[in-house]
Amino acid sequence: MQINIKATAIELTPAIYNYVMAKMTSCKKFLNVEDEEAIKFNVEVGKTTRHHKEGDLFRAEVNLNFNGQILRVEKTEEDLYAAIDVAKDELIEQINNFNKKKNTLFKRGARALKSVLKGISRGWRRQG
C-alpha cells in the first residue's frame, strides 16, 4: 500500500502526516484486494485560498487507485482534521457502494448462468 501526501498552502507537520496516514490505513480493511501493493492513496490537504476574511477553509482530496478502479473524494471544511474525517467517511461509503455493485453483478451473472443450465438440462430430458 502506497500513501502519497501533499500539502498545499500549509506546512505538512508530523501531526497532520500521522493523522492522514492513520485515517487512510483504516480504509484498507474495506478493500477486497489480494495484493496490497496495488492500493495507492493520493491525498492532498491544504487551504483553499489565502484571502478569506472570516477564517480559513481547508480541503482534503483523496484519490484511491486499486484493481484498475479510481475513487475520488474532495471535501471542504473549516477545520483541517474535520475535512480529513469527512473525506475518509465519504471514501468508505464509496468503497462499500463499489463492493455492493460488484457483488450484485456477480449474482446477476450467476442467476443467468443457472437459468441457461436449467434450460439445457430440461432440453436433454425431453430428448431422452
PDB file of C-alpha atoms in Angstrom:
ATOM      1  CA  MET A   1       0.000   0.000   0.000  1.00  0.00           C
ATOM      2  CA  GLN A   2       1.330   3.369  -1.003  1.00  0.00           C
ATOM      3  CA  ILE A   3       0.150   6.666   0.503  1.00  0.00           C
ATOM      4  CA  ASN A   4       1.316   9.944  -1.028  1.00  0.00           C
ATOM      5  CA  ILE A   5       0.514  13.092   0.936  1.00  0.00           C
ATOM      6  CA  LYS A   6       0.776  16.596  -0.486  1.00  0.00           C
ATOM      7  CA  ALA A   7       0.204  19.844   1.407  1.00  0.00           C
ATOM      8  CA  THR A   8      -0.996  22.949  -0.428  1.00  0.00           C
ATOM      9  CA  ALA A   9      -0.654  26.417   1.146  1.00  0.00           C
ATOM     10  CA  ILE A  10       0.119  24.885   4.554  1.00  0.00           C
ATOM     11  CA  GLU A  11       3.082  23.174   6.136  1.00  0.00           C
ATOM     12  CA  LEU A  12       2.860  19.406   6.361  1.00  0.00           C
ATOM     13  CA  THR A  13       3.569  18.870  10.050  1.00  0.00           C
ATOM     14  CA  PRO A  14       4.271  15.435  11.529  1.00  0.00           C
ATOM     15  CA  ALA A  15       0.903  15.611  13.349  1.00  0.00           C
ATOM     16  CA  ILE A  16      -1.014  16.145  10.091  1.00  0.00           C
ATOM     17  CA  TYR A  17       1.070  13.474   8.337  1.00  0.00           C
ATOM     18  CA  ASN A  18       0.420  10.884  11.064  1.00  0.00           C
ATOM     19  CA  TYR A  19      -3.294  11.747  11.191  1.00  0.00           C
ATOM     20  CA  VAL A  20      -3.712  11.280   7.428  1.00  0.00           C
ATOM     21  CA  MET A  21      -1.707   8.038   7.498  1.00  0.00           C
ATOM     22  CA  ALA A  22      -3.884   6.644  10.306  1.00  0.00           C
ATOM     23  CA  LYS A  23      -7.144   7.548   8.543  1.00  0.00           C
ATOM     24  CA  MET A  24      -6.108   6.144   5.159  1.00  0.00           C
ATOM     25  CA  THR A  25      -4.745   2.879   6.585  1.00  0.00           C
ATOM     26  CA  SER A  26      -8.083   2.385   8.350  1.00  0.00           C
ATOM     27  CA  CYS A  27      -9.777   2.443   4.913  1.00  0.00           C
ATOM     28  CA  LYS A  28      -7.678  -0.532   3.797  1.00  0.00           C
ATOM     29  CA  LYS A  29      -9.843  -3.055   5.654  1.00  0.00           C
ATOM     30  CA  PHE A  30     -12.851  -2.208   3.450  1.00  0.00           C
ATOM     31  CA  LEU A  31     -10.965  -3.048   0.245  1.00  0.00           C
ATOM     32  CA  ASN A  32     -11.155  -6.633  -1.005  1.00  0.00           C
ATOM     33  CA  VAL A  33      -7.728  -6.670  -2.609  1.00  0.00           C
ATOM     34  CA  GLU A  34      -5.297  -9.605  -2.518  1.00  0.00           C
ATOM     35  CA  ASP A  35      -2.235  -7.563  -3.487  1.00  0.00           C
ATOM     36  CA  GLU A  36      -1.693  -4.736  -1.015  1.00  0.00           C
ATOM     37  CA  GLU A  37       0.922  -3.171  -3.298  1.00  0.00           C
ATOM     38  CA  ALA A  38      -1.856  -2.409  -5.814  1.00  0.00           C
ATOM     39  CA  ILE A  39      -3.501   0.067  -3.415  1.00  0.00           C
ATOM     40  CA  LYS A  40      -2.445   3.690  -3.926  1.00  0.00           C
ATOM     41  CA  PHE A  41      -3.759   6.666  -1.987  1.00  0.00           C
ATOM     42  CA  ASN A  42      -3.002  10.180  -3.228  1.00  0.00           C
ATOM     43  CA  VAL A  43      -4.021  12.659  -0.543  1.00  0.00           C
ATOM     44  CA  GLU A  44      -3.875  16.423  -0.835  1.00  0.00           C
ATOM     45  CA  VAL A  45      -4.599  18.627   2.174  1.00  0.00           C
ATOM     46  CA  GLY A  46      -4.416  22.388   2.456  1.00  0.00           C
ATOM     47  CA  LYS A  47      -6.110  25.738   2.434  1.00  0.00           C
ATOM     48  CA  THR A  48      -8.411  26.580  -0.434  1.00  0.00           C
ATOM     49  CA  THR A  49      -7.379  30.253  -0.641  1.00  0.00           C
ATOM     50  CA  ARG A  50      -5.383  32.755   1.383  1.00  0.00           C
ATOM     51  CA  HIS A  51      -7.762  35.690   1.256  1.00  0.00           C
ATOM     52  CA  HIS A  52     -10.803  34.750   3.361  1.00  0.00           C
ATOM     53  CA  LYS A  53     -11.802  37.476   5.805  1.00  0.00           C
ATOM     54  CA  GLU A  54     -13.620  35.236   8.294  1.00  0.00           C
ATOM     55  CA  GLY A  55     -11.302  32.296   8.822  1.00  0.00           C
ATOM     56  CA  ASP A  56      -9.652  29.666   6.737  1.00  0.00           C
ATOM     57  CA  LEU A  57     -11.271  26.956   4.665  1.00  0.00           C
ATOM     58  CA  PHE A  58      -9.391  23.679   4.488  1.00  0.00           C
ATOM     59  CA  ARG A  59      -9.818  20.972   1.927  1.00  0.00           C
ATOM     60  CA  ALA A  60      -8.940  17.308   1.774  1.00  0.00           C
ATOM     61  CA  GLU A  61      -8.824  15.471  -1.526  1.00  0.00           C
ATOM     62  CA  VAL A  62      -8.310  11.717  -1.756  1.00  0.00           C
ATOM     63  CA  ASN A  63      -7.741   9.704  -4.925  1.00  0.00           C
ATOM     64  CA  LEU A  64      -7.731   5.941  -4.417  1.00  0.00           C
ATOM     65  CA  ASN A  65      -6.442   3.577  -7.113  1.00  0.00           C
ATOM     66  CA  PHE A  66      -6.956  -0.173  -6.702  1.00  0.00           C
ATOM     67  CA  ASN A  67      -7.509  -3.028  -9.146  1.00  0.00           C
ATOM     68  CA  GLY A  68      -7.789  -0.586 -12.032  1.00  0.00           C
ATOM     69  CA  GLN A  69     -10.529   1.393 -10.278  1.00  0.00           C
ATOM     70  CA  ILE A  70     -10.340   5.042  -9.233  1.00  0.00           C
ATOM     71  CA  LEU A  71     -12.387   6.528  -6.401  1.00  0.00           C
ATOM     72  CA  ARG A  72     -12.173  10.255  -5.704  1.00  0.00           C
ATOM     73  CA  VAL A  73     -13.371  12.381  -2.790  1.00  0.00           C
ATOM     74  CA  GLU A  74     -12.966  16.104  -2.176  1.00  0.00           C
ATOM     75  CA  LYS A  75     -14.281  17.824   0.962  1.00  0.00           C
ATOM     76  CA  THR A  76     -14.004  21.388   2.281  1.00  0.00           C
ATOM     77  CA  GLU A  77     -14.433  22.247   5.962  1.00  0.00           C
ATOM     78  CA  GLU A  78     -13.463  24.982   8.413  1.00  0.00           C
ATOM     79  CA  ASP A  79     -11.138  22.586  10.257  1.00  0.00           C
ATOM     80  CA  LEU A  80      -8.433  20.542   8.525  1.00  0.00           C
ATOM     81  CA  TYR A  81      -8.961  17.466  10.688  1.00  0.00           C
ATOM     82  CA  ALA A  82     -12.736  17.624  10.115  1.00  0.00           C
ATOM     83  CA  ALA A  83     -12.137  17.781   6.353  1.00  0.00           C
ATOM     84  CA  ILE A  84      -9.935  14.686   6.555  1.00  0.00           C
ATOM     85  CA  ASP A  85     -12.540  12.834   8.655  1.00  0.00           C
ATOM     86  CA  VAL A  86     -15.408  13.687   6.308  1.00  0.00           C
ATOM     87  CA  ALA A  87     -13.334  12.702   3.262  1.00  0.00           C
ATOM     88  CA  LYS A  88     -12.457   9.355   4.891  1.00  0.00           C
ATOM     89  CA  ASP A  89     -16.113   8.660   5.694  1.00  0.00           C
ATOM     90  CA  GLU A  90     -17.162   9.510   2.130  1.00  0.00           C
ATOM     91  CA  LEU A  91     -14.398   7.294   0.743  1.00  0.00           C
ATOM     92  CA  ILE A  92     -15.538   4.352   2.887  1.00  0.00           C
ATOM     93  CA  GLU A  93     -19.085   4.875   1.631  1.00  0.00           C
ATOM     94  CA  GLN A  94     -17.870   4.848  -1.986  1.00  0.00           C
ATOM     95  CA  ILE A  95     -15.843   1.677  -1.346  1.00  0.00           C
ATOM     96  CA  ASN A  96     -18.887  -0.051   0.168  1.00  0.00           C
ATOM     97  CA  ASN A  97     -21.077   1.008  -2.777  1.00  0.00           C
ATOM     98  CA  PHE A  98     -18.446  -0.316  -5.196  1.00  0.00           C
ATOM     99  CA  ASN A  99     -18.320  -3.658  -3.352  1.00  0.00           C
ATOM    100  CA  LYS A 100     -22.129  -3.949  -3.348  1.00  0.00           C
ATOM    101  CA  LYS A 101     -22.267  -3.215  -7.069  1.00  0.00           C
ATOM    102  CA  LYS A 102     -19.595  -5.824  -7.787  1.00  0.00           C
ATOM    103  CA  ASN A 103     -21.448  -8.458  -5.736  1.00  0.00           C
ATOM    104  CA  THR A 104     -24.753  -7.615  -7.414  1.00  0.00           C
ATOM    105  CA  LEU A 105     -23.234  -8.025 -10.879  1.00  0.00           C
ATOM    106  CA  PHE A 106     -21.696 -11.354  -9.845  1.00  0.00           C
ATOM    107  CA  LYS A 107     -25.028 -12.651  -8.518  1.00  0.00           C
ATOM    108  CA  ARG A 108     -26.855 -11.477 -11.643  1.00  0.00           C
ATOM    109  CA  GLY A 109     -24.377 -13.349 -13.832  1.00  0.00           C
ATOM    110  CA  ALA A 110     -24.700 -16.459 -11.681  1.00  0.00           C
ATOM    111  CA  ARG A 111     -28.500 -16.335 -11.966  1.00  0.00           C
ATOM    112  CA  ALA A 112     -28.279 -16.018 -15.740  1.00  0.00           C
ATOM    113  CA  LEU A 113     -25.875 -18.949 -15.933  1.00  0.00           C
ATOM    114  CA  LYS A 114     -28.133 -21.046 -13.721  1.00  0.00           C
ATOM    115  CA  SER A 115     -31.177 -20.366 -15.906  1.00  0.00           C
ATOM    116  CA  VAL A 116     -29.190 -21.287 -19.017  1.00  0.00           C
ATOM    117  CA  LEU A 117     -28.034 -24.525 -17.405  1.00  0.00           C
ATOM    118  CA  LYS A 118     -31.589 -25.350 -16.329  1.00  0.00           C
ATOM    119  CA  GLY A 119     -32.779 -24.824 -19.881  1.00  0.00           C
ATOM    120  CA  ILE A 120     -30.082 -27.103 -21.228  1.00  0.00           C
ATOM    121  CA  SER A 121     -30.822 -29.834 -18.701  1.00  0.00           C
ATOM    122  CA  ARG A 122     -34.558 -29.677 -19.415  1.00  0.00           C
ATOM    123  CA  GLY A 123     -33.860 -29.997 -23.113  1.00  0.00           C
ATOM    124  CA  TRP A 124     -31.794 -33.136 -22.550  1.00  0.00           C
ATOM    125  CA  ARG A 125     -34.563 -34.762 -20.509  1.00  0.00           C
ATOM    126  CA  ARG A 126     -37.128 -34.248 -23.251  1.00  0.00           C
ATOM    127  CA  GLN A 127     -34.920 -35.860 -25.859  1.00  0.00           C
ATOM    128  CA  GLY A 128     -34.036 -38.861 -23.716  1.00  0.00           C
TER     129      GLY A 128
END
